[in-house]
Amino acid sequence: MATTTTRPQTADSPQVKRYNRIQRWLSLSDTVIGFALLVVLLVTGWTGKLRDWSYLGAHQYYFAAVFLYVLMFSIIAKLLSSPFDAFGFRLERQYHLSNQKLRSWLWDECKGWLLSLVLMTIMVEIVYSIIRMAPQRWWIIAWAVFIGLFLLMAQLAPVVLMPIFYKFEPLDNDTLRERLTKLGERAGTRIRGVYEWKLSEKSNKANAALTGLGSTRRIILADTLLEKYSDDEIEAVLAHELGHHVHKHILKGILTQVAITFFGFWLINVVLRFVLAKEWFPVLQTRLYDFANLPLIALVATILGLLLMPALNALSRFHERQADRYAWENTPAVEPFITAMQKLADQNLAEREPAKWIEFLFHSHPSIGKRVKAAEDWASQHRVEQPV
Ligand SMILES: [Zn+2]
């Protein structure tokens, strides 16, 4: 007999469709603008002007000049993308997905820009000093150093990077903690911490994630989720995150990055040498460590990233399906998972049925429609094994 479940509408409302369409246009425009900036800097030769000013400002001192170049580049890029960022902020408020005040948002923007400047400076200084020291083998050394940086970032993310924008507190809910411990025991694993993520100060969307590496590994649950979801539903979400942990998805993600960066650095080296030899951009000096070629490096990295995006998203969706399955297998019933998904879709204005090609290209998670359908199929196949 078919089960009858009362649940919200499954088709996407015009409002949801419109919101997601605008979001897509926004991120597409942002990408196009960033891309255009790199091309314009190279084609017009302005990157050479930026380099010359940097040397002037730095009194010909190489490392300071690299920093000035990165600083100017980062200011220009931020100025160009800020209209889109502002539009995005307005959009979230318009759709009641955010209650963040303008001042708080501006402060976040400043912090975000500063953080990206610091990270970019570190990466660029490292790359060019390696190029100067070992012009032949620079790309292998840079790759090895970047892996170290990845691991460090993954470890620091929950304790240093994310607290720049959000407050986190150890979860103060004995029932939930106990449920998680039980889930973990059954899985033969232990999660060191569950943290409440104070998302409600800025957003009305709900979210949860597994973050960190080694001693900083933890599950974070948004307070927006803790408030509005039943304990059974939260347990389903916890079980999903635990599934990511058990299946070692963070490690697998890092290993994927290791392989991609190896190829990426190799490709950058080949393209850089080819373009410099052909003198396509006369403003670039033939020396590899001329940091005016940074837009070219960034361009190769951007194009590679865009080309790999569908594959990386497919991998991510595969991981999500694994984590979902883990949740169904390790919780008493599948219904709380389904209602949690429905609530998430409503609360975050997520499309339940996005166009196939959109999901294929851009989505890191399977659509809610597919996740619910998969859960129902699984439940109908495993009904006998379900505890009463
Ligand atoms: Zn997940």
mmCIF file of C-alpha atoms and ligand atoms in Angstrom:
data_model
loop_
_atom_site.group_PDB
_atom_site.id
_atom_site.type_symbol
_atom_site.label_atom_id
_atom_site.label_comp_id
_atom_site.label_asym_id
_atom_site.label_seq_id
_atom_site.Cartn_x
_atom_site.Cartn_y
_atom_site.Cartn_z
ATOM 1 C CA MET A 1 0.000 0.000 0.000
ATOM 2 C CA ALA A 2 1.313 3.392 -0.854
ATOM 3 C CA THR A 3 2.071 5.634 2.070
ATOM 4 C CA THR A 4 0.262 8.911 2.214
ATOM 5 C CA THR A 5 2.349 11.745 3.433
ATOM 6 C CA THR A 6 1.307 15.310 3.915
ATOM 7 C CA ARG A 7 4.047 17.542 2.791
ATOM 8 C CA PRO A 8 4.459 20.956 1.188
ATOM 9 C CA GLN A 9 4.041 21.445 -2.526
ATOM 10 C CA THR A 10 6.688 19.760 -4.628
ATOM 11 C CA ALA A 11 6.675 22.093 -7.621
ATOM 12 C CA ASP A 12 8.797 25.205 -7.447
ATOM 13 C CA SER A 13 6.918 28.463 -7.068
ATOM 14 C CA PRO A 14 7.581 31.346 -9.493
ATOM 15 C CA GLN A 15 9.205 33.191 -6.576
ATOM 16 C CA VAL A 16 11.696 30.356 -5.962
ATOM 17 C CA LYS A 17 12.472 30.111 -9.665
ATOM 18 C CA ARG A 18 13.002 33.845 -9.960
ATOM 19 C CA TYR A 19 15.284 33.987 -6.910
ATOM 20 C CA ASN A 20 17.469 31.143 -8.194
ATOM 21 C CA ARG A 21 17.558 32.593 -11.699
ATOM 22 C CA ILE A 22 18.765 35.975 -10.384
ATOM 23 C CA GLN A 23 21.357 34.231 -8.187
ATOM 24 C CA ARG A 24 22.713 32.401 -11.221
ATOM 25 C CA TRP A 25 22.904 35.557 -13.307
ATOM 26 C CA LEU A 26 24.640 37.282 -10.450
ATOM 27 C CA SER A 27 27.390 34.686 -10.082
ATOM 28 C CA LEU A 28 27.733 34.413 -13.861
ATOM 29 C CA SER A 29 28.169 38.196 -14.189
ATOM 30 C CA ASP A 30 30.686 38.193 -11.367
ATOM 31 C CA THR A 31 32.701 35.458 -13.089
ATOM 32 C CA VAL A 32 32.550 37.225 -16.463
ATOM 33 C CA ILE A 33 33.726 40.508 -14.926
ATOM 34 C CA GLY A 34 36.647 38.797 -13.184
ATOM 35 C CA PHE A 35 37.560 37.041 -16.396
ATOM 36 C CA ALA A 36 37.314 40.271 -18.396
ATOM 37 C CA LEU A 37 39.573 42.080 -15.924
ATOM 38 C CA LEU A 38 42.339 39.509 -16.459
ATOM 39 C CA VAL A 39 42.017 39.673 -20.247
ATOM 40 C CA VAL A 40 41.918 43.492 -20.302
ATOM 41 C CA LEU A 41 45.005 43.780 -18.081
ATOM 42 C CA LEU A 42 46.945 41.550 -20.479
ATOM 43 C CA VAL A 43 45.654 42.841 -23.813
ATOM 44 C CA THR A 44 45.950 46.542 -23.008
ATOM 45 C CA GLY A 45 49.299 46.095 -21.316
ATOM 46 C CA TRP A 46 47.987 47.756 -18.157
ATOM 47 C CA THR A 47 49.436 44.912 -16.139
ATOM 48 C CA GLY A 48 52.850 46.329 -17.163
ATOM 49 C CA LYS A 49 51.830 49.751 -15.828
ATOM 50 C CA LEU A 50 50.767 48.186 -12.519
ATOM 51 C CA ARG A 51 54.129 46.393 -12.335
ATOM 52 C CA ASP A 52 56.085 49.591 -13.037
ATOM 53 C CA TRP A 53 54.134 51.572 -10.414
ATOM 54 C CA SER A 54 54.683 48.731 -7.946
ATOM 55 C CA TYR A 55 58.446 48.844 -8.464
ATOM 56 C CA LEU A 56 58.387 52.627 -8.059
ATOM 57 C CA GLY A 57 56.347 52.450 -4.863
ATOM 58 C CA ALA A 58 58.527 49.677 -3.485
ATOM 59 C CA HIS A 59 61.812 51.442 -4.355
ATOM 60 C CA GLN A 60 62.658 48.523 -6.665
ATOM 61 C CA TYR A 61 62.442 46.016 -3.809
ATOM 62 C CA TYR A 62 61.028 42.863 -5.418
ATOM 63 C CA PHE A 63 58.898 41.367 -2.635
ATOM 64 C CA ALA A 64 57.366 44.697 -1.662
ATOM 65 C CA ALA A 65 56.637 45.339 -5.343
ATOM 66 C CA VAL A 66 54.844 41.986 -5.606
ATOM 67 C CA PHE A 67 52.737 42.988 -2.611
ATOM 68 C CA LEU A 68 51.862 46.388 -4.118
ATOM 69 C CA TYR A 69 50.866 44.700 -7.356
ATOM 70 C CA VAL A 70 48.607 42.242 -5.510
ATOM 71 C CA LEU A 71 47.155 45.123 -3.480
ATOM 72 C CA MET A 72 46.292 47.211 -6.556
ATOM 73 C CA PHE A 73 44.928 44.176 -8.383
ATOM 74 C CA SER A 74 42.805 43.248 -5.408
ATOM 75 C CA ILE A 75 41.390 46.794 -5.058
ATOM 76 C CA ILE A 76 40.466 46.944 -8.756
ATOM 77 C CA ALA A 77 38.871 43.489 -8.631
ATOM 78 C CA LYS A 78 36.860 44.380 -5.526
ATOM 79 C CA LEU A 79 35.669 47.677 -7.025
ATOM 80 C CA LEU A 80 34.483 45.844 -10.130
ATOM 81 C CA SER A 81 32.667 43.103 -8.225
ATOM 82 C CA SER A 82 31.189 45.301 -5.494
ATOM 83 C CA PRO A 83 28.052 46.293 -7.466
ATOM 84 C CA PHE A 84 27.239 42.584 -7.790
ATOM 85 C CA ASP A 85 27.989 41.977 -4.109
ATOM 86 C CA ALA A 86 25.692 44.859 -3.152
ATOM 87 C CA PHE A 87 22.980 43.560 -5.467
ATOM 88 C CA GLY A 88 23.346 40.118 -3.872
ATOM 89 C CA PHE A 89 22.933 41.621 -0.399
ATOM 90 C CA ARG A 90 19.784 43.449 -1.516
ATOM 91 C CA LEU A 91 18.447 40.308 -3.122
ATOM 92 C CA GLU A 92 18.791 38.276 0.086
ATOM 93 C CA ARG A 93 16.964 40.986 2.023
ATOM 94 C CA GLN A 94 14.277 41.322 -0.630
ATOM 95 C CA TYR A 95 13.480 37.625 -0.391
ATOM 96 C CA HIS A 96 13.633 37.738 3.417
ATOM 97 C CA LEU A 97 16.558 35.352 3.448
ATOM 98 C CA SER A 98 18.705 37.799 5.345
ATOM 99 C CA ASN A 99 18.112 40.204 8.184
ATOM 100 C CA GLN A 100 21.639 41.523 8.227
ATOM 101 C CA LYS A 101 22.021 45.261 8.644
ATOM 102 C CA LEU A 102 23.909 47.258 6.031
ATOM 103 C CA ARG A 103 26.653 48.205 8.483
ATOM 104 C CA SER A 104 27.258 44.605 9.512
ATOM 105 C CA TRP A 105 27.295 43.540 5.867
ATOM 106 C CA LEU A 106 29.815 46.262 4.965
ATOM 107 C CA TRP A 107 32.019 45.134 7.836
ATOM 108 C CA ASP A 108 31.852 41.537 6.566
ATOM 109 C CA GLU A 109 32.798 42.762 3.105
ATOM 110 C CA CYS A 110 35.850 44.561 4.523
ATOM 111 C CA LYS A 111 36.910 41.517 6.496
ATOM 112 C CA GLY A 112 36.379 39.266 3.488
ATOM 113 C CA TRP A 113 38.428 41.521 1.262
ATOM 114 C CA LEU A 114 41.256 41.769 3.804
ATOM 115 C CA LEU A 115 41.288 38.008 4.303
ATOM 116 C CA SER A 116 41.457 37.380 0.565
ATOM 117 C CA LEU A 117 44.225 39.994 0.266
ATOM 118 C CA VAL A 118 46.273 38.255 2.964
ATOM 119 C CA LEU A 119 45.775 34.800 1.444
ATOM 120 C CA MET A 120 46.458 36.043 -2.076
ATOM 121 C CA THR A 121 49.607 37.877 -0.959
ATOM 122 C CA ILE A 122 50.937 34.757 0.758
ATOM 123 C CA MET A 123 50.249 32.564 -2.265
ATOM 124 C CA VAL A 124 51.600 34.989 -4.861
ATOM 125 C CA GLU A 125 54.755 35.816 -2.872
ATOM 126 C CA ILE A 126 55.423 32.111 -2.416
ATOM 127 C CA VAL A 127 54.918 31.316 -6.106
ATOM 128 C CA TYR A 128 57.176 34.108 -7.376
ATOM 129 C CA SER A 129 59.934 33.480 -4.846
ATOM 130 C CA ILE A 130 59.954 29.822 -5.907
ATOM 131 C CA ILE A 131 60.037 30.892 -9.573
ATOM 132 C CA ARG A 132 63.057 33.088 -8.788
ATOM 133 C CA MET A 133 64.872 30.352 -6.901
ATOM 134 C CA ALA A 134 64.113 27.450 -9.233
ATOM 135 C CA PRO A 135 62.839 28.662 -12.605
ATOM 136 C CA GLN A 136 62.928 25.159 -14.131
ATOM 137 C CA ARG A 137 61.270 23.108 -11.405
ATOM 138 C CA TRP A 138 59.222 25.881 -9.795
ATOM 139 C CA TRP A 139 55.860 24.350 -10.577
ATOM 140 C CA ILE A 140 56.546 21.069 -8.749
ATOM 141 C CA ILE A 141 57.902 22.884 -5.678
ATOM 142 C CA ALA A 142 54.978 25.332 -5.705
ATOM 143 C CA TRP A 143 52.580 22.383 -5.938
ATOM 144 C CA ALA A 144 54.174 20.725 -2.887
ATOM 145 C CA VAL A 145 54.020 23.974 -0.891
ATOM 146 C CA PHE A 146 50.379 24.514 -1.887
ATOM 147 C CA ILE A 147 49.434 21.064 -0.590
ATOM 148 C CA GLY A 148 50.895 22.076 2.767
ATOM 149 C CA LEU A 149 48.802 25.267 2.604
ATOM 150 C CA PHE A 150 45.635 23.310 1.758
ATOM 151 C CA LEU A 151 46.088 21.034 4.751
ATOM 152 C CA LEU A 152 46.760 24.008 6.998
ATOM 153 C CA MET A 153 43.698 25.876 5.691
ATOM 154 C CA ALA A 154 41.443 22.835 6.099
ATOM 155 C CA GLN A 155 42.616 22.519 9.685
ATOM 156 C CA LEU A 156 42.367 26.228 10.484
ATOM 157 C CA ALA A 157 39.041 26.856 8.722
ATOM 158 C CA PRO A 158 36.715 26.096 11.665
ATOM 159 C CA VAL A 159 38.910 27.642 14.359
ATOM 160 C CA VAL A 160 40.414 30.674 12.622
ATOM 161 C CA LEU A 161 38.744 31.498 9.300
ATOM 162 C CA MET A 162 35.033 30.892 9.932
ATOM 163 C CA PRO A 163 35.013 32.644 13.343
ATOM 164 C CA ILE A 164 36.048 35.826 11.517
ATOM 165 C CA PHE A 165 32.483 35.951 10.192
ATOM 166 C CA TYR A 166 30.381 33.853 12.585
ATOM 167 C CA LYS A 167 30.240 32.930 16.237
ATOM 168 C CA PHE A 168 30.424 29.271 17.218
ATOM 169 C CA GLU A 169 29.547 27.653 20.494
ATOM 170 C CA PRO A 170 29.657 24.023 21.616
ATOM 171 C CA LEU A 171 26.171 22.569 21.165
ATOM 172 C CA ASP A 172 24.241 23.021 24.378
ATOM 173 C CA ASN A 173 21.668 20.281 23.945
ATOM 174 C CA ASP A 174 22.162 17.026 25.840
ATOM 175 C CA THR A 175 19.551 15.038 23.910
ATOM 176 C CA LEU A 176 21.150 15.841 20.567
ATOM 177 C CA ARG A 177 24.676 15.280 21.811
ATOM 178 C CA GLU A 178 23.632 11.903 23.167
ATOM 179 C CA ARG A 179 22.022 10.977 19.855
ATOM 180 C CA LEU A 180 25.168 11.916 18.004
ATOM 181 C CA THR A 181 27.351 9.898 20.357
ATOM 182 C CA LYS A 182 25.095 6.897 19.714
ATOM 183 C CA LEU A 183 25.259 7.463 15.958
ATOM 184 C CA GLY A 184 29.039 7.685 16.200
ATOM 185 C CA GLU A 185 29.359 4.578 18.354
ATOM 186 C CA ARG A 186 27.344 2.578 15.868
ATOM 187 C CA ALA A 187 29.616 3.824 13.113
ATOM 188 C CA GLY A 188 32.700 3.025 15.187
ATOM 189 C CA THR A 189 33.834 6.623 14.962
ATOM 190 C CA ARG A 190 33.956 9.615 17.178
ATOM 191 C CA ILE A 191 33.249 13.211 16.291
ATOM 192 C CA ARG A 192 35.125 15.491 18.619
ATOM 193 C CA GLY A 193 32.632 18.269 18.617
ATOM 194 C CA VAL A 194 29.290 19.552 17.529
ATOM 195 C CA TYR A 195 29.039 23.310 17.401
ATOM 196 C CA GLU A 196 26.152 25.680 17.153
ATOM 197 C CA TRP A 197 26.779 28.054 14.284
ATOM 198 C CA LYS A 198 25.236 31.459 15.024
ATOM 199 C CA LEU A 199 23.969 32.021 11.520
ATOM 200 C CA SER A 200 20.719 33.760 12.483
ATOM 201 C CA GLU A 201 22.471 37.090 13.072
ATOM 202 C CA LYS A 202 22.995 37.282 9.338
ATOM 203 C CA SER A 203 20.783 34.843 7.524
ATOM 204 C CA ASN A 204 17.452 33.106 7.752
ATOM 205 C CA LYS A 205 18.732 30.170 5.735
ATOM 206 C CA ALA A 206 19.479 26.887 7.479
ATOM 207 C CA ASN A 207 22.711 24.988 7.034
ATOM 208 C CA ALA A 208 24.933 22.312 8.492
ATOM 209 C CA ALA A 209 28.397 21.084 7.607
ATOM 210 C CA LEU A 210 31.315 18.890 8.461
ATOM 211 C CA THR A 211 34.517 20.929 8.706
ATOM 212 C CA GLY A 212 38.092 20.757 9.873
ATOM 213 C CA LEU A 213 40.845 18.213 9.758
ATOM 214 C CA GLY A 214 42.280 16.051 12.524
ATOM 215 C CA SER A 215 41.909 17.768 15.862
ATOM 216 C CA THR A 216 39.648 20.483 14.449
ATOM 217 C CA ARG A 217 37.166 18.052 12.825
ATOM 218 C CA ARG A 218 33.631 18.974 13.841
ATOM 219 C CA ILE A 219 30.009 19.145 12.780
ATOM 220 C CA ILE A 220 28.505 22.612 12.726
ATOM 221 C CA LEU A 221 24.748 23.128 12.913
ATOM 222 C CA ALA A 222 23.193 26.511 12.203
ATOM 223 C CA ASP A 223 21.022 27.906 14.977
ATOM 224 C CA THR A 224 18.429 28.569 12.262
ATOM 225 C CA LEU A 225 18.212 24.799 11.896
ATOM 226 C CA LEU A 226 18.295 23.994 15.597
ATOM 227 C CA GLU A 227 15.371 26.347 16.239
ATOM 228 C CA LYS A 228 12.954 25.176 13.601
ATOM 229 C CA TYR A 229 13.591 21.447 13.176
ATOM 230 C CA SER A 230 12.463 18.561 15.347
ATOM 231 C CA ASP A 231 15.069 16.469 17.174
ATOM 232 C CA ASP A 232 14.427 13.606 14.747
ATOM 233 C CA GLU A 233 15.037 15.910 11.796
ATOM 234 C CA ILE A 234 18.216 17.286 13.334
ATOM 235 C CA GLU A 235 19.372 13.736 13.982
ATOM 236 C CA ALA A 236 18.884 12.987 10.276
ATOM 237 C CA VAL A 237 21.027 16.022 9.407
ATOM 238 C CA LEU A 238 23.660 14.973 11.961
ATOM 239 C CA ALA A 239 23.688 11.475 10.496
ATOM 240 C CA HIS A 240 24.213 12.941 7.020
ATOM 241 C CA GLU A 241 27.203 14.980 8.241
ATOM 242 C CA LEU A 242 28.551 11.946 10.063
ATOM 243 C CA GLY A 243 28.246 10.112 6.742
ATOM 244 C CA HIS A 244 30.675 12.641 5.219
ATOM 245 C CA HIS A 245 33.049 11.916 8.099
ATOM 246 C CA VAL A 246 32.780 8.122 7.837
ATOM 247 C CA HIS A 247 33.265 8.214 4.069
ATOM 248 C CA LYS A 248 36.302 10.533 4.513
ATOM 249 C CA HIS A 249 34.909 13.090 2.078
ATOM 250 C CA ILE A 250 37.060 15.982 3.276
ATOM 251 C CA LEU A 251 40.235 13.943 2.770
ATOM 252 C CA LYS A 252 38.996 12.794 -0.633
ATOM 253 C CA GLY A 253 38.272 16.418 -1.552
ATOM 254 C CA ILE A 254 41.805 17.420 -0.571
ATOM 255 C CA LEU A 255 43.301 14.513 -2.554
ATOM 256 C CA THR A 256 41.292 15.651 -5.579
ATOM 257 C CA GLN A 257 42.704 19.153 -5.120
ATOM 258 C CA VAL A 258 46.221 17.683 -4.873
ATOM 259 C CA ALA A 259 45.807 16.030 -8.281
ATOM 260 C CA ILE A 260 44.185 19.088 -9.869
ATOM 261 C CA THR A 261 46.814 21.506 -8.541
ATOM 262 C CA PHE A 262 49.585 19.256 -9.865
ATOM 263 C CA PHE A 263 48.072 19.391 -13.325
ATOM 264 C CA GLY A 264 47.225 23.096 -12.880
ATOM 265 C CA PHE A 265 50.767 24.179 -12.014
ATOM 266 C CA TRP A 266 52.173 22.062 -14.840
ATOM 267 C CA LEU A 267 49.708 23.670 -17.264
ATOM 268 C CA ILE A 268 50.483 27.182 -16.010
ATOM 269 C CA ASN A 269 54.197 26.572 -16.557
ATOM 270 C CA VAL A 270 53.634 25.293 -20.089
ATOM 271 C CA VAL A 271 51.240 28.109 -21.067
ATOM 272 C CA LEU A 272 53.441 30.778 -19.481
ATOM 273 C CA ARG A 273 56.530 29.628 -21.374
ATOM 274 C CA PHE A 274 54.604 29.257 -24.635
ATOM 275 C CA VAL A 275 52.959 32.702 -24.448
ATOM 276 C CA LEU A 276 56.202 34.428 -23.409
ATOM 277 C CA ALA A 277 58.115 32.749 -26.249
ATOM 278 C CA LYS A 278 55.482 33.819 -28.782
ATOM 279 C CA GLU A 279 55.460 37.366 -27.326
ATOM 280 C CA TRP A 280 51.682 37.560 -27.489
ATOM 281 C CA PHE A 281 51.697 40.245 -24.830
ATOM 282 C CA PRO A 282 54.702 42.524 -25.506
ATOM 283 C CA VAL A 283 54.352 44.130 -22.074
ATOM 284 C CA LEU A 284 55.385 40.893 -20.357
ATOM 285 C CA GLN A 285 59.116 40.409 -19.890
ATOM 286 C CA THR A 286 60.588 37.070 -20.892
ATOM 287 C CA ARG A 287 61.751 36.427 -17.351
ATOM 288 C CA LEU A 288 59.296 34.093 -15.689
ATOM 289 C CA TYR A 289 59.422 35.971 -12.399
ATOM 290 C CA ASP A 290 58.065 39.174 -13.969
ATOM 291 C CA PHE A 291 54.938 39.363 -11.822
ATOM 292 C CA ALA A 292 53.103 41.325 -14.516
ATOM 293 C CA ASN A 293 52.293 37.836 -15.851
ATOM 294 C CA LEU A 294 50.084 37.180 -12.802
ATOM 295 C CA PRO A 295 46.844 37.811 -14.794
ATOM 296 C CA LEU A 296 47.978 35.126 -17.245
ATOM 297 C CA ILE A 297 48.520 32.642 -14.396
ATOM 298 C CA ALA A 298 45.136 33.578 -12.955
ATOM 299 C CA LEU A 299 43.512 33.215 -16.372
ATOM 300 C CA VAL A 300 44.827 29.667 -16.850
ATOM 301 C CA ALA A 301 43.712 28.771 -13.314
ATOM 302 C CA THR A 302 40.254 30.305 -13.878
ATOM 303 C CA ILE A 303 39.695 28.528 -17.197
ATOM 304 C CA LEU A 304 40.841 25.219 -15.707
ATOM 305 C CA GLY A 305 38.535 25.751 -12.739
ATOM 306 C CA LEU A 306 35.549 26.464 -14.994
ATOM 307 C CA LEU A 307 36.257 23.437 -17.175
ATOM 308 C CA LEU A 308 36.563 21.160 -14.154
ATOM 309 C CA MET A 309 33.513 22.572 -12.371
ATOM 310 C CA PRO A 310 30.993 20.046 -13.778
ATOM 311 C CA ALA A 311 33.274 17.125 -12.849
ATOM 312 C CA LEU A 312 33.941 18.475 -9.350
ATOM 313 C CA ASN A 313 30.227 19.101 -8.836
ATOM 314 C CA ALA A 314 29.456 15.566 -10.002
ATOM 315 C CA LEU A 315 31.953 14.221 -7.452
ATOM 316 C CA SER A 316 30.403 16.386 -4.751
ATOM 317 C CA ARG A 317 26.897 15.185 -5.628
ATOM 318 C CA PHE A 318 28.166 11.602 -5.431
ATOM 319 C CA HIS A 319 29.517 12.320 -1.934
ATOM 320 C CA GLU A 320 26.190 13.888 -0.945
ATOM 321 C CA ARG A 321 24.304 10.810 -2.112
ATOM 322 C CA GLN A 322 26.659 8.628 -0.066
ATOM 323 C CA ALA A 323 26.104 10.780 3.022
ATOM 324 C CA ASP A 324 22.320 10.700 2.484
ATOM 325 C CA ARG A 325 22.379 6.919 2.243
ATOM 326 C CA TYR A 326 24.453 6.736 5.392
ATOM 327 C CA ALA A 327 21.824 8.857 7.167
ATOM 328 C CA TRP A 328 18.945 6.572 6.080
ATOM 329 C CA GLU A 329 20.847 3.458 7.148
ATOM 330 C CA ASN A 330 21.739 4.805 10.567
ATOM 331 C CA THR A 331 18.573 6.512 11.754
ATOM 332 C CA PRO A 332 15.408 4.698 12.881
ATOM 333 C CA ALA A 333 13.205 6.108 10.113
ATOM 334 C CA VAL A 334 13.627 7.909 6.832
ATOM 335 C CA GLU A 335 10.644 10.246 7.217
ATOM 336 C CA PRO A 336 12.461 12.860 9.371
ATOM 337 C CA PHE A 337 15.143 13.067 6.672
ATOM 338 C CA ILE A 338 12.451 13.749 4.082
ATOM 339 C CA THR A 339 10.664 16.398 6.129
ATOM 340 C CA ALA A 340 14.016 18.024 6.963
ATOM 341 C CA MET A 341 14.786 18.239 3.235
ATOM 342 C CA GLN A 342 11.372 19.776 2.529
ATOM 343 C CA LYS A 343 11.877 22.322 5.277
ATOM 344 C CA LEU A 344 15.347 23.164 3.969
ATOM 345 C CA ALA A 345 13.992 23.753 0.475
ATOM 346 C CA ASP A 346 11.274 26.065 1.824
ATOM 347 C CA GLN A 347 13.537 27.935 4.201
ATOM 348 C CA ASN A 348 16.407 28.447 1.724
ATOM 349 C CA LEU A 349 14.197 28.991 -1.349
ATOM 350 C CA ALA A 350 16.035 26.101 -3.001
ATOM 351 C CA GLU A 351 14.723 24.767 -6.282
ATOM 352 C CA ARG A 352 13.325 21.275 -5.839
ATOM 353 C CA GLU A 353 13.383 20.571 -9.559
ATOM 354 C CA PRO A 354 16.075 22.673 -11.256
ATOM 355 C CA ALA A 355 16.663 22.209 -14.986
ATOM 356 C CA LYS A 356 18.825 19.124 -15.597
ATOM 357 C CA TRP A 357 21.654 21.028 -17.267
ATOM 358 C CA ILE A 358 21.746 23.589 -14.454
ATOM 359 C CA GLU A 359 22.056 20.886 -11.826
ATOM 360 C CA PHE A 360 24.714 19.099 -13.904
ATOM 361 C CA LEU A 361 26.871 22.214 -14.358
ATOM 362 C CA PHE A 362 26.454 24.212 -11.176
ATOM 363 C CA HIS A 363 25.028 22.227 -8.280
ATOM 364 C CA SER A 364 27.249 20.668 -5.631
ATOM 365 C CA HIS A 365 24.214 18.920 -4.103
ATOM 366 C CA PRO A 366 21.582 16.787 -5.815
ATOM 367 C CA SER A 367 18.276 18.652 -6.047
ATOM 368 C CA ILE A 368 15.979 18.295 -3.044
ATOM 369 C CA GLY A 369 13.455 16.592 -5.339
ATOM 370 C CA LYS A 370 15.990 13.881 -6.186
ATOM 371 C CA ARG A 371 17.141 13.467 -2.589
ATOM 372 C CA VAL A 372 13.572 13.025 -1.370
ATOM 373 C CA LYS A 373 12.755 10.610 -4.195
ATOM 374 C CA ALA A 374 15.908 8.572 -3.448
ATOM 375 C CA ALA A 375 15.019 8.441 0.254
ATOM 376 C CA GLU A 376 11.479 7.249 -0.528
ATOM 377 C CA ASP A 377 12.797 4.593 -2.921
ATOM 378 C CA TRP A 378 15.296 3.413 -0.335
ATOM 379 C CA ALA A 379 12.616 3.269 2.341
ATOM 380 C CA SER A 380 10.288 1.227 0.158
ATOM 381 C CA GLN A 381 13.063 -1.279 -0.522
ATOM 382 C CA HIS A 382 14.157 -1.539 3.099
ATOM 383 C CA ARG A 383 10.820 -1.294 4.853
ATOM 384 C CA VAL A 384 11.134 -4.813 6.279
ATOM 385 C CA GLU A 385 14.377 -3.965 8.000
ATOM 386 C CA GLN A 386 13.029 -0.793 9.562
ATOM 387 C CA PRO A 387 12.738 -1.100 13.328
ATOM 388 C CA VAL A 388 9.207 -0.794 14.607
HETATM 389 ZN ZN ZN B 1 26.391 17.005 2.755
#
